JSON list of C-alpha atoms and ligand atoms in Angstrom, two decimals:
[
{"chain": "A", "resi": 1, "resn": "MET", "atom": "CA", "xyz": [8.20, -4.70, -0.13]},
{"chain": "A", "resi": 2, "resn": "SER", "atom": "CA", "xyz": [7.93, -2.09, -2.82]},
{"chain": "A", "resi": 3, "resn": "ALA", "atom": "CA", "xyz": [6.14, -1.69, -6.14]},
{"chain": "A", "resi": 4, "resn": "HIS", "atom": "CA", "xyz": [7.51, 0.22, -9.11]},
{"chain": "A", "resi": 5, "resn": "TRP", "atom": "CA", "xyz": [5.89, 1.33, -12.31]},
{"chain": "A", "resi": 6, "resn": "ARG", "atom": "CA", "xyz": [7.70, 1.84, -15.59]},
{"chain": "A", "resi": 7, "resn": "PRO", "atom": "CA", "xyz": [6.74, 2.14, -19.26]},
{"chain": "A", "resi": 8, "resn": "ASP", "atom": "CA", "xyz": [6.47, -1.10, -21.22]},
{"chain": "A", "resi": 9, "resn": "PRO", "atom": "CA", "xyz": [8.65, -0.61, -24.33]},
{"chain": "A", "resi": 10, "resn": "ASN", "atom": "CA", "xyz": [6.94, -3.49, -26.19]},
{"chain": "A", "resi": 11, "resn": "ALA", "atom": "CA", "xyz": [3.36, -2.27, -25.73]},
{"chain": "A", "resi": 12, "resn": "PRO", "atom": "CA", "xyz": [1.46, -0.26, -28.37]},
{"chain": "A", "resi": 13, "resn": "ASP", "atom": "CA", "xyz": [1.21, 2.50, -25.77]},
{"chain": "A", "resi": 14, "resn": "PRO", "atom": "CA", "xyz": [4.27, 2.15, -23.51]},
{"chain": "A", "resi": 15, "resn": "GLU", "atom": "CA", "xyz": [2.72, 4.48, -20.92]},
{"chain": "A", "resi": 16, "resn": "MET", "atom": "CA", "xyz": [-0.58, 2.65, -20.54]},
{"chain": "A", "resi": 17, "resn": "PRO", "atom": "CA", "xyz": [-0.91, 0.46, -18.60]},
{"chain": "A", "resi": 18, "resn": "GLY", "atom": "CA", "xyz": [2.90, 0.14, -18.31]},
{"chain": "A", "resi": 19, "resn": "GLN", "atom": "CA", "xyz": [4.65, -2.54, -16.25]},
{"chain": "A", "resi": 20, "resn": "LYS", "atom": "CA", "xyz": [4.42, -2.99, -12.52]},
{"chain": "A", "resi": 21, "resn": "LEU", "atom": "CA", "xyz": [7.24, -4.65, -10.63]},
{"chain": "A", "resi": 22, "resn": "GLN", "atom": "CA", "xyz": [6.90, -5.91, -7.05]},
{"chain": "A", "resi": 23, "resn": "MET", "atom": "CA", "xyz": [10.13, -6.31, -5.12]},
{"chain": "A", "resi": 24, "resn": "ALA", "atom": "CA", "xyz": [11.14, -7.63, -1.73]},
{"chain": "A", "resi": 25, "resn": "SER", "atom": "CA", "xyz": [14.48, -6.48, -0.34]},
{"chain": "A", "resi": 26, "resn": "TYR", "atom": "CA", "xyz": [16.12, -7.07, 3.06]},
{"chain": "A", "resi": 27, "resn": "ILE", "atom": "CA", "xyz": [17.13, -4.24, 5.34]},
{"chain": "A", "resi": 28, "resn": "PRO", "atom": "CA", "xyz": [19.45, -5.09, 8.27]},
{"chain": "A", "resi": 29, "resn": "VAL", "atom": "CA", "xyz": [18.55, -3.49, 11.62]},
{"chain": "A", "resi": 30, "resn": "ARG", "atom": "CA", "xyz": [20.53, -3.35, 14.89]},
{"chain": "A", "resi": 31, "resn": "LEU", "atom": "CA", "xyz": [18.92, -3.95, 18.29]},
{"chain": "A", "resi": 32, "resn": "ASN", "atom": "CA", "xyz": [19.05, -0.30, 19.35]},
{"chain": "A", "resi": 33, "resn": "ASP", "atom": "CA", "xyz": [18.04, 1.15, 15.99]},
{"chain": "A", "resi": 34, "resn": "PRO", "atom": "CA", "xyz": [14.55, 2.62, 15.66]},
{"chain": "A", "resi": 35, "resn": "CYS", "atom": "CA", "xyz": [12.29, -0.24, 14.58]},
{"chain": "A", "resi": 36, "resn": "LEU", "atom": "CA", "xyz": [11.64, -0.30, 10.83]},
{"chain": "A", "resi": 37, "resn": "CYS", "atom": "CA", "xyz": [7.89, -0.76, 11.35]},
{"chain": "A", "resi": 38, "resn": "GLY", "atom": "CA", "xyz": [7.60, 2.94, 12.16]},
{"chain": "A", "resi": 39, "resn": "SER", "atom": "CA", "xyz": [6.49, 2.52, 15.80]},
{"chain": "A", "resi": 40, "resn": "GLY", "atom": "CA", "xyz": [9.23, 4.83, 17.11]},
{"chain": "A", "resi": 41, "resn": "LYS", "atom": "CA", "xyz": [10.41, 2.16, 19.57]},
{"chain": "A", "resi": 42, "resn": "ALA", "atom": "CA", "xyz": [13.80, 0.42, 19.44]},
{"chain": "A", "resi": 43, "resn": "TYR", "atom": "CA", "xyz": [13.81, -2.76, 17.35]},
{"chain": "A", "resi": 44, "resn": "ARG", "atom": "CA", "xyz": [14.85, -4.66, 20.52]},
{"chain": "A", "resi": 45, "resn": "ASP", "atom": "CA", "xyz": [11.56, -3.70, 22.23]},
{"chain": "A", "resi": 46, "resn": "CYS", "atom": "CA", "xyz": [9.31, -3.89, 19.19]},
{"chain": "A", "resi": 47, "resn": "CYS", "atom": "CA", "xyz": [9.26, -6.26, 16.21]},
{"chain": "A", "resi": 48, "resn": "ARG", "atom": "CA", "xyz": [12.07, -8.41, 17.57]},
{"chain": "A", "resi": 49, "resn": "LEU", "atom": "CA", "xyz": [9.56, -9.70, 20.15]},
{"chain": "A", "resi": 50, "resn": "GLN", "atom": "CA", "xyz": [7.10, -10.85, 17.52]},
{"chain": "A", "resi": 51, "resn": "ARG", "atom": "CA", "xyz": [6.77, -14.44, 16.49]},
{"chain": "A", "resi": 52, "resn": "TYR", "atom": "CA", "xyz": [6.84, -13.57, 12.78]},
{"chain": "A", "resi": 53, "resn": "TRP", "atom": "CA", "xyz": [8.97, -11.56, 10.42]},
{"chain": "A", "resi": 54, "resn": "TYR", "atom": "CA", "xyz": [6.43, -9.14, 9.01]},
{"chain": "A", "resi": 55, "resn": "PRO", "atom": "CA", "xyz": [7.26, -7.44, 5.72]},
{"chain": "A", "resi": 56, "resn": "ILE", "atom": "CA", "xyz": [7.36, -3.63, 5.76]},
{"chain": "A", "resi": 57, "resn": "CYS", "atom": "CA", "xyz": [6.78, -1.13, 2.99]},
{"chain": "A", "resi": 58, "resn": "PRO", "atom": "CA", "xyz": [8.06, 2.43, 2.48]},
{"chain": "A", "resi": 59, "resn": "ASN", "atom": "CA", "xyz": [5.65, 5.26, 3.19]},
{"chain": "A", "resi": 60, "resn": "PRO", "atom": "CA", "xyz": [4.90, 7.87, 0.53]},
{"chain": "A", "resi": 61, "resn": "GLY", "atom": "CA", "xyz": [7.68, 10.43, 0.85]},
{"chain": "A", "resi": 62, "resn": "LEU", "atom": "CA", "xyz": [10.03, 7.58, 1.91]},
{"chain": "A", "resi": 63, "resn": "ASN", "atom": "CA", "xyz": [10.66, 9.14, 5.32]},
{"chain": "A", "resi": 64, "resn": "SER", "atom": "CA", "xyz": [9.65, 5.95, 7.17]},
{"chain": "A", "resi": 65, "resn": "TYR", "atom": "CA", "xyz": [8.21, 2.44, 6.86]},
{"chain": "A", "resi": 66, "resn": "SER", "atom": "CA", "xyz": [4.98, 0.73, 7.88]},
{"chain": "A", "resi": 67, "resn": "LEU", "atom": "CA", "xyz": [4.13, -2.88, 8.59]},
{"chain": "A", "resi": 68, "resn": "LEU", "atom": "CA", "xyz": [2.54, -4.49, 5.57]},
{"chain": "A", "resi": 69, "resn": "ALA", "atom": "CA", "xyz": [-1.24, -4.60, 6.04]},
{"chain": "A", "resi": 70, "resn": "PRO", "atom": "CA", "xyz": [-2.89, -5.21, 2.63]},
{"chain": "A", "resi": 71, "resn": "GLN", "atom": "CA", "xyz": [-6.35, -3.68, 2.55]},
{"chain": "A", "resi": 72, "resn": "SER", "atom": "CA", "xyz": [-9.05, -2.31, 0.32]},
{"chain": "A", "resi": 73, "resn": "ALA", "atom": "CA", "xyz": [-11.81, 0.27, 0.56]},
{"chain": "A", "resi": 74, "resn": "THR", "atom": "CA", "xyz": [-14.97, -0.05, -1.56]},
{"chain": "A", "resi": 75, "resn": "VAL", "atom": "CA", "xyz": [-17.47, 2.68, -2.32]},
{"chain": "A", "resi": 76, "resn": "GLU", "atom": "CA", "xyz": [-20.59, 1.73, -4.28]},
{"chain": "A", "resi": 77, "resn": "GLY", "atom": "CA", "xyz": [-22.83, 3.89, -6.43]},
{"chain": "A", "resi": 78, "resn": "VAL", "atom": "CA", "xyz": [-20.31, 6.62, -7.21]},
{"chain": "A", "resi": 79, "resn": "ALA", "atom": "CA", "xyz": [-21.00, 9.25, -9.88]},
{"chain": "A", "resi": 80, "resn": "SER", "atom": "CA", "xyz": [-18.44, 7.80, -12.30]},
{"chain": "A", "resi": 81, "resn": "PRO", "atom": "CA", "xyz": [-18.00, 10.46, -15.03]},
{"chain": "A", "resi": 82, "resn": "ALA", "atom": "CA", "xyz": [-17.60, 13.33, -12.59]},
{"chain": "A", "resi": 83, "resn": "LEU", "atom": "CA", "xyz": [-15.28, 11.36, -10.32]},
{"chain": "A", "resi": 84, "resn": "ARG", "atom": "CA", "xyz": [-13.18, 10.21, -13.25]},
{"chain": "A", "resi": 85, "resn": "GLU", "atom": "CA", "xyz": [-12.69, 13.80, -14.33]},
{"chain": "A", "resi": 86, "resn": "ARG", "atom": "CA", "xyz": [-11.42, 14.79, -10.88]},
{"chain": "A", "resi": 87, "resn": "LEU", "atom": "CA", "xyz": [-9.08, 11.79, -10.66]},
{"chain": "A", "resi": 88, "resn": "MET", "atom": "CA", "xyz": [-7.69, 12.57, -14.11]},
{"chain": "A", "resi": 89, "resn": "GLY", "atom": "CA", "xyz": [-6.94, 16.10, -13.01]},
{"chain": "A", "resi": 90, "resn": "ASP", "atom": "CA", "xyz": [-4.86, 15.12, -9.97]},
{"chain": "A", "resi": 91, "resn": "ILE", "atom": "CA", "xyz": [-1.10, 15.22, -10.39]},
{"chain": "A", "resi": 92, "resn": "ARG", "atom": "CA", "xyz": [-0.55, 12.60, -7.65]},
{"chain": "A", "resi": 93, "resn": "LEU", "atom": "CA", "xyz": [-2.38, 9.95, -9.67]},
{"chain": "A", "resi": 94, "resn": "GLN", "atom": "CA", "xyz": [-1.09, 8.26, -12.81]},
{"chain": "A", "resi": 95, "resn": "CYS", "atom": "CA", "xyz": [-3.81, 6.88, -15.07]},
{"chain": "A", "resi": 96, "resn": "THR", "atom": "CA", "xyz": [-3.04, 3.34, -16.28]},
{"chain": "A", "resi": 97, "resn": "GLU", "atom": "CA", "xyz": [-6.39, 2.47, -17.83]},
{"chain": "A", "resi": 98, "resn": "ASP", "atom": "CA", "xyz": [-8.80, 4.88, -19.48]},
{"chain": "A", "resi": 99, "resn": "LEU", "atom": "CA", "xyz": [-11.86, 3.19, -21.00]},
{"chain": "A", "resi": 100, "resn": "PRO", "atom": "CA", "xyz": [-15.32, 4.71, -21.46]},
{"chain": "A", "resi": 101, "resn": "ASP", "atom": "CA", "xyz": [-16.78, 2.74, -18.55]},
{"chain": "A", "resi": 102, "resn": "ARG", "atom": "CA", "xyz": [-13.81, 2.17, -16.26]},
{"chain": "A", "resi": 103, "resn": "GLY", "atom": "CA", "xyz": [-10.43, 3.50, -15.28]},
{"chain": "A", "resi": 104, "resn": "SER", "atom": "CA", "xyz": [-7.47, 2.83, -12.99]},
{"chain": "A", "resi": 105, "resn": "TRP", "atom": "CA", "xyz": [-4.90, 5.06, -11.39]},
{"chain": "A", "resi": 106, "resn": "ILE", "atom": "CA", "xyz": [-1.71, 4.48, -9.44]},
{"chain": "A", "resi": 107, "resn": "TYR", "atom": "CA", "xyz": [-0.94, 6.75, -6.51]},
{"chain": "A", "resi": 108, "resn": "TRP", "atom": "CA", "xyz": [2.53, 8.15, -7.08]},
{"chain": "A", "resi": 109, "resn": "GLY", "atom": "CA", "xyz": [2.51, 10.94, -4.54]},
{"chain": "A", "resi": 110, "resn": "ASP", "atom": "CA", "xyz": [3.76, 14.43, -5.19]},
{"chain": "A", "resi": 111, "resn": "PRO", "atom": "CA", "xyz": [6.54, 14.58, -6.12]},
{"chain": "A", "resi": 112, "resn": "ALA", "atom": "CA", "xyz": [6.66, 11.14, -7.77]},
{"chain": "A", "resi": 113, "resn": "LEU", "atom": "CA", "xyz": [9.79, 9.25, -6.66]},
{"chain": "A", "resi": 114, "resn": "ASP", "atom": "CA", "xyz": [11.93, 7.51, -9.25]},
{"chain": "A", "resi": 115, "resn": "ASP", "atom": "CA", "xyz": [14.69, 4.98, -8.68]},
{"chain": "A", "resi": 116, "resn": "GLN", "atom": "CA", "xyz": [16.53, 2.55, -10.96]},
{"chain": "A", "resi": 117, "resn": "TYR", "atom": "CA", "xyz": [13.47, 0.26, -11.12]},
{"chain": "A", "resi": 118, "resn": "GLY", "atom": "CA", "xyz": [10.89, 2.87, -12.07]},
{"chain": "A", "resi": 119, "resn": "THR", "atom": "CA", "xyz": [8.44, 5.14, -10.29]},
{"chain": "A", "resi": 120, "resn": "LEU", "atom": "CA", "xyz": [7.40, 4.07, -6.79]},
{"chain": "A", "resi": 121, "resn": "CYS", "atom": "CA", "xyz": [3.72, 3.11, -6.44]},
{"chain": "A", "resi": 122, "resn": "PHE", "atom": "CA", "xyz": [1.88, 3.58, -3.14]},
{"chain": "A", "resi": 123, "resn": "GLY", "atom": "CA", "xyz": [-1.62, 2.38, -3.92]},
{"chain": "A", "resi": 124, "resn": "ASP", "atom": "CA", "xyz": [-4.29, 1.91, -6.57]},
{"chain": "A", "resi": 125, "resn": "ILE", "atom": "CA", "xyz": [-7.65, 3.41, -7.38]},
{"chain": "A", "resi": 126, "resn": "GLU", "atom": "CA", "xyz": [-10.04, 1.60, -9.72]},
{"chain": "A", "resi": 127, "resn": "LEU", "atom": "CA", "xyz": [-13.32, 2.83, -11.07]},
{"chain": "A", "resi": 128, "resn": "LYS", "atom": "CA", "xyz": [-15.39, -0.15, -12.19]},
{"chain": "A", "resi": 129, "resn": "GLN", "atom": "CA", "xyz": [-18.20, -0.63, -14.65]},
{"chain": "A", "resi": 130, "resn": "ASP", "atom": "CA", "xyz": [-20.85, -0.97, -11.95]},
{"chain": "A", "resi": 131, "resn": "ARG", "atom": "CA", "xyz": [-20.02, 2.49, -10.52]},
{"chain": "A", "resi": 132, "resn": "THR", "atom": "CA", "xyz": [-17.91, 0.97, -7.77]},
{"chain": "A", "resi": 133, "resn": "LEU", "atom": "CA", "xyz": [-14.73, 2.64, -6.59]},
{"chain": "A", "resi": 134, "resn": "LEU", "atom": "CA", "xyz": [-12.06, 0.29, -5.26]},
{"chain": "A", "resi": 135, "resn": "VAL", "atom": "CA", "xyz": [-9.02, 1.62, -3.41]},
{"chain": "A", "resi": 136, "resn": "THR", "atom": "CA", "xyz": [-6.22, -0.79, -2.52]},
{"chain": "A", "resi": 137, "resn": "ALA", "atom": "CA", "xyz": [-3.13, -0.15, -0.41]},
{"chain": "A", "resi": 138, "resn": "MET", "atom": "CA", "xyz": [-0.44, -2.16, 1.36]},
{"chain": "A", "resi": 139, "resn": "SER", "atom": "CA", "xyz": [-0.49, -0.35, 4.72]},
{"chain": "A", "resi": 140, "resn": "ASP", "atom": "CA", "xyz": [-2.65, 1.79, 6.99]},
{"chain": "A", "resi": 141, "resn": "VAL", "atom": "CA", "xyz": [-0.57, 4.90, 6.26]},
{"chain": "A", "resi": 142, "resn": "ARG", "atom": "CA", "xyz": [-0.94, 4.49, 2.51]},
{"chain": "A", "resi": 143, "resn": "MET", "atom": "CA", "xyz": [-4.69, 3.87, 2.76]},
{"chain": "A", "resi": 144, "resn": "ARG", "atom": "CA", "xyz": [-5.11, 6.96, 4.92]},
{"chain": "A", "resi": 145, "resn": "MET", "atom": "CA", "xyz": [-3.31, 9.06, 2.31]},
{"chain": "A", "resi": 146, "resn": "LEU", "atom": "CA", "xyz": [-5.47, 7.70, -0.51]},
{"chain": "A", "resi": 147, "resn": "LEU", "atom": "CA", "xyz": [-8.71, 8.26, 1.40]},
{"chain": "A", "resi": 148, "resn": "ASP", "atom": "CA", "xyz": [-7.58, 11.78, 2.32]},
{"chain": "A", "resi": 149, "resn": "LEU", "atom": "CA", "xyz": [-6.87, 12.46, -1.33]},
{"chain": "A", "resi": 150, "resn": "LEU", "atom": "CA", "xyz": [-10.33, 11.22, -2.33]},
{"chain": "A", "resi": 151, "resn": "ASN", "atom": "CA", "xyz": [-11.89, 13.34, 0.37]},
{"chain": "A", "resi": 152, "resn": "GLU", "atom": "CA", "xyz": [-10.00, 16.33, -0.88]},
{"chain": "A", "resi": 153, "resn": "VAL", "atom": "CA", "xyz": [-10.87, 15.93, -4.58]},
{"chain": "A", "resi": 154, "resn": "ALA", "atom": "CA", "xyz": [-14.28, 14.24, -4.41]},
{"chain": "A", "resi": 155, "resn": "ALA", "atom": "CA", "xyz": [-15.81, 14.52, -0.94]},
{"chain": "A", "resi": 156, "resn": "ASP", "atom": "CA", "xyz": [-19.12, 15.39, -2.61]},
{"chain": "A", "resi": 157, "resn": "PHE", "atom": "CA", "xyz": [-19.36, 11.97, -4.36]},
{"chain": "A", "resi": 158, "resn": "VAL", "atom": "CA", "xyz": [-17.50, 9.57, -2.13]},
{"chain": "A", "resi": 159, "resn": "ALA", "atom": "CA", "xyz": [-19.41, 8.11, 0.82]},
{"chain": "A", "resi": 160, "resn": "PRO", "atom": "CA", "xyz": [-17.51, 6.41, 3.67]},
{"chain": "A", "resi": 161, "resn": "PRO", "atom": "CA", "xyz": [-16.04, 3.17, 2.24]},
{"chain": "A", "resi": 162, "resn": "LYS", "atom": "CA", "xyz": [-16.43, -0.44, 3.31]},
{"chain": "A", "resi": 163, "resn": "MET", "atom": "CA", "xyz": [-13.02, -1.64, 4.50]},
{"chain": "A", "resi": 164, "resn": "HIS", "atom": "CA", "xyz": [-11.57, -5.09, 3.95]},
{"chain": "A", "resi": 165, "resn": "TYR", "atom": "CA", "xyz": [-8.25, -6.40, 5.34]},
{"chain": "A", "resi": 166, "resn": "ASP", "atom": "CA", "xyz": [-6.30, -9.27, 3.80]},
{"chain": "A", "resi": 167, "resn": "SER", "atom": "CA", "xyz": [-3.99, -11.62, 5.64]},
{"chain": "A", "resi": 168, "resn": "VAL", "atom": "CA", "xyz": [-0.24, -11.04, 5.43]},
{"chain": "A", "resi": 169, "resn": "LEU", "atom": "CA", "xyz": [2.39, -13.48, 4.24]},
{"chain": "A", "resi": 170, "resn": "ALA", "atom": "CA", "xyz": [4.83, -13.52, 7.17]},
{"chain": "A", "resi": 171, "resn": "ILE", "atom": "CA", "xyz": [7.75, -15.80, 8.08]},
{"chain": "A", "resi": 172, "resn": "ASP", "atom": "CA", "xyz": [7.65, -17.79, 11.30]},
{"chain": "A", "resi": 173, "resn": "LYS", "atom": "CA", "xyz": [10.89, -16.96, 13.12]},
{"chain": "A", "resi": 174, "resn": "ARG", "atom": "CA", "xyz": [11.22, -20.45, 14.63]},
{"chain": "A", "resi": 175, "resn": "THR", "atom": "CA", "xyz": [10.48, -22.59, 11.59]},
{"chain": "A", "resi": 176, "resn": "GLY", "atom": "CA", "xyz": [11.48, -20.16, 8.82]},
{"chain": "A", "resi": 177, "resn": "LYS", "atom": "CA", "xyz": [8.26, -21.11, 7.01]},
{"chain": "A", "resi": 178, "resn": "GLN", "atom": "CA", "xyz": [5.94, -18.70, 5.24]},
{"chain": "A", "resi": 179, "resn": "VAL", "atom": "CA", "xyz": [2.55, -18.43, 6.93]},
{"chain": "A", "resi": 180, "resn": "GLN", "atom": "CA", "xyz": [-0.64, -16.45, 6.33]},
{"chain": "A", "resi": 181, "resn": "VAL", "atom": "CA", "xyz": [-1.35, -14.37, 9.42]},
{"chain": "A", "resi": 182, "resn": "PRO", "atom": "CA", "xyz": [-3.84, -11.60, 10.16]},
{"chain": "A", "resi": 183, "resn": "PRO", "atom": "CA", "xyz": [-2.48, -8.13, 9.43]},
{"chain": "A", "resi": 184, "resn": "PRO", "atom": "CA", "xyz": [-0.53, -6.83, 12.41]},
{"chain": "A", "resi": 185, "resn": "THR", "atom": "CA", "xyz": [-2.23, -4.07, 14.36]},
{"chain": "A", "resi": 186, "resn": "ARG", "atom": "CA", "xyz": [-0.88, -2.12, 17.32]},
{"chain": "A", "resi": 187, "resn": "THR", "atom": "CA", "xyz": [-3.47, -3.61, 19.68]},
{"chain": "A", "resi": 188, "resn": "THR", "atom": "CA", "xyz": [-3.07, -7.29, 18.76]},
{"chain": "A", "resi": 189, "resn": "ARG", "atom": "CA", "xyz": [0.68, -6.93, 18.92]},
{"chain": "A", "resi": 190, "resn": "LEU", "atom": "CA", "xyz": [0.54, -5.48, 22.42]},
{"chain": "A", "resi": 191, "resn": "LYS", "atom": "CA", "xyz": [-1.75, -8.26, 23.63]},
{"chain": "A", "resi": 192, "resn": "ARG", "atom": "CA", "xyz": [0.29, -11.04, 22.13]},
{"chain": "A", "resi": 193, "resn": "HIS", "atom": "CA", "xyz": [3.45, -10.01, 23.98]},
{"chain": "A", "resi": 194, "resn": "ARG", "atom": "CA", "xyz": [2.06, -9.01, 27.35]},
{"chain": "A", "resi": 195, "resn": "ARG", "atom": "CA", "xyz": [3.41, -11.29, 30.07]},
{"chain": "B", "resi": 201, "resn": "LIG", "atom": "ZN1", "xyz": [8.47, -2.67, 15.13]}
]
């Protein structure tokens, strides 16, 4: 799974908010290849053993993949104007909404990576009217990078966030049906396959 941002040619301001395109593509993997989930194990000994096909997403930098684990981090009571100024000043973030009382940014990474579909997006940061900061990401690796970035640019305003994990849309290998399952974690995966 990947998300791409590109300007919207029909909008009054093509750059803001722009268009976001979500894409799923299939990557073949051989039994002895390193597993695409980023575990470092061979596919044969890793995700092949799971009951579901779990989607993966590229990591910022595109050097590896992670299992999809949609999640969000919420921080309440942030000092909005000061935080907004810091977010605006960071080259890794692209602003897609800039209103007096709220704003949103896409995490592009540095350097931003372009392909034929647009610029790759690795997560979102939203500053809401009620002084709440909402960070969303599709994997643990991406969330870690976003929280590190916030720590780096705004450690003085951003308290430890409340984390929330969403379920993942996976495909049951036996029935081929789409099912909502909890996000895969290293520990639950190990338990499930211990014999
Ligand atoms: Zn794997």
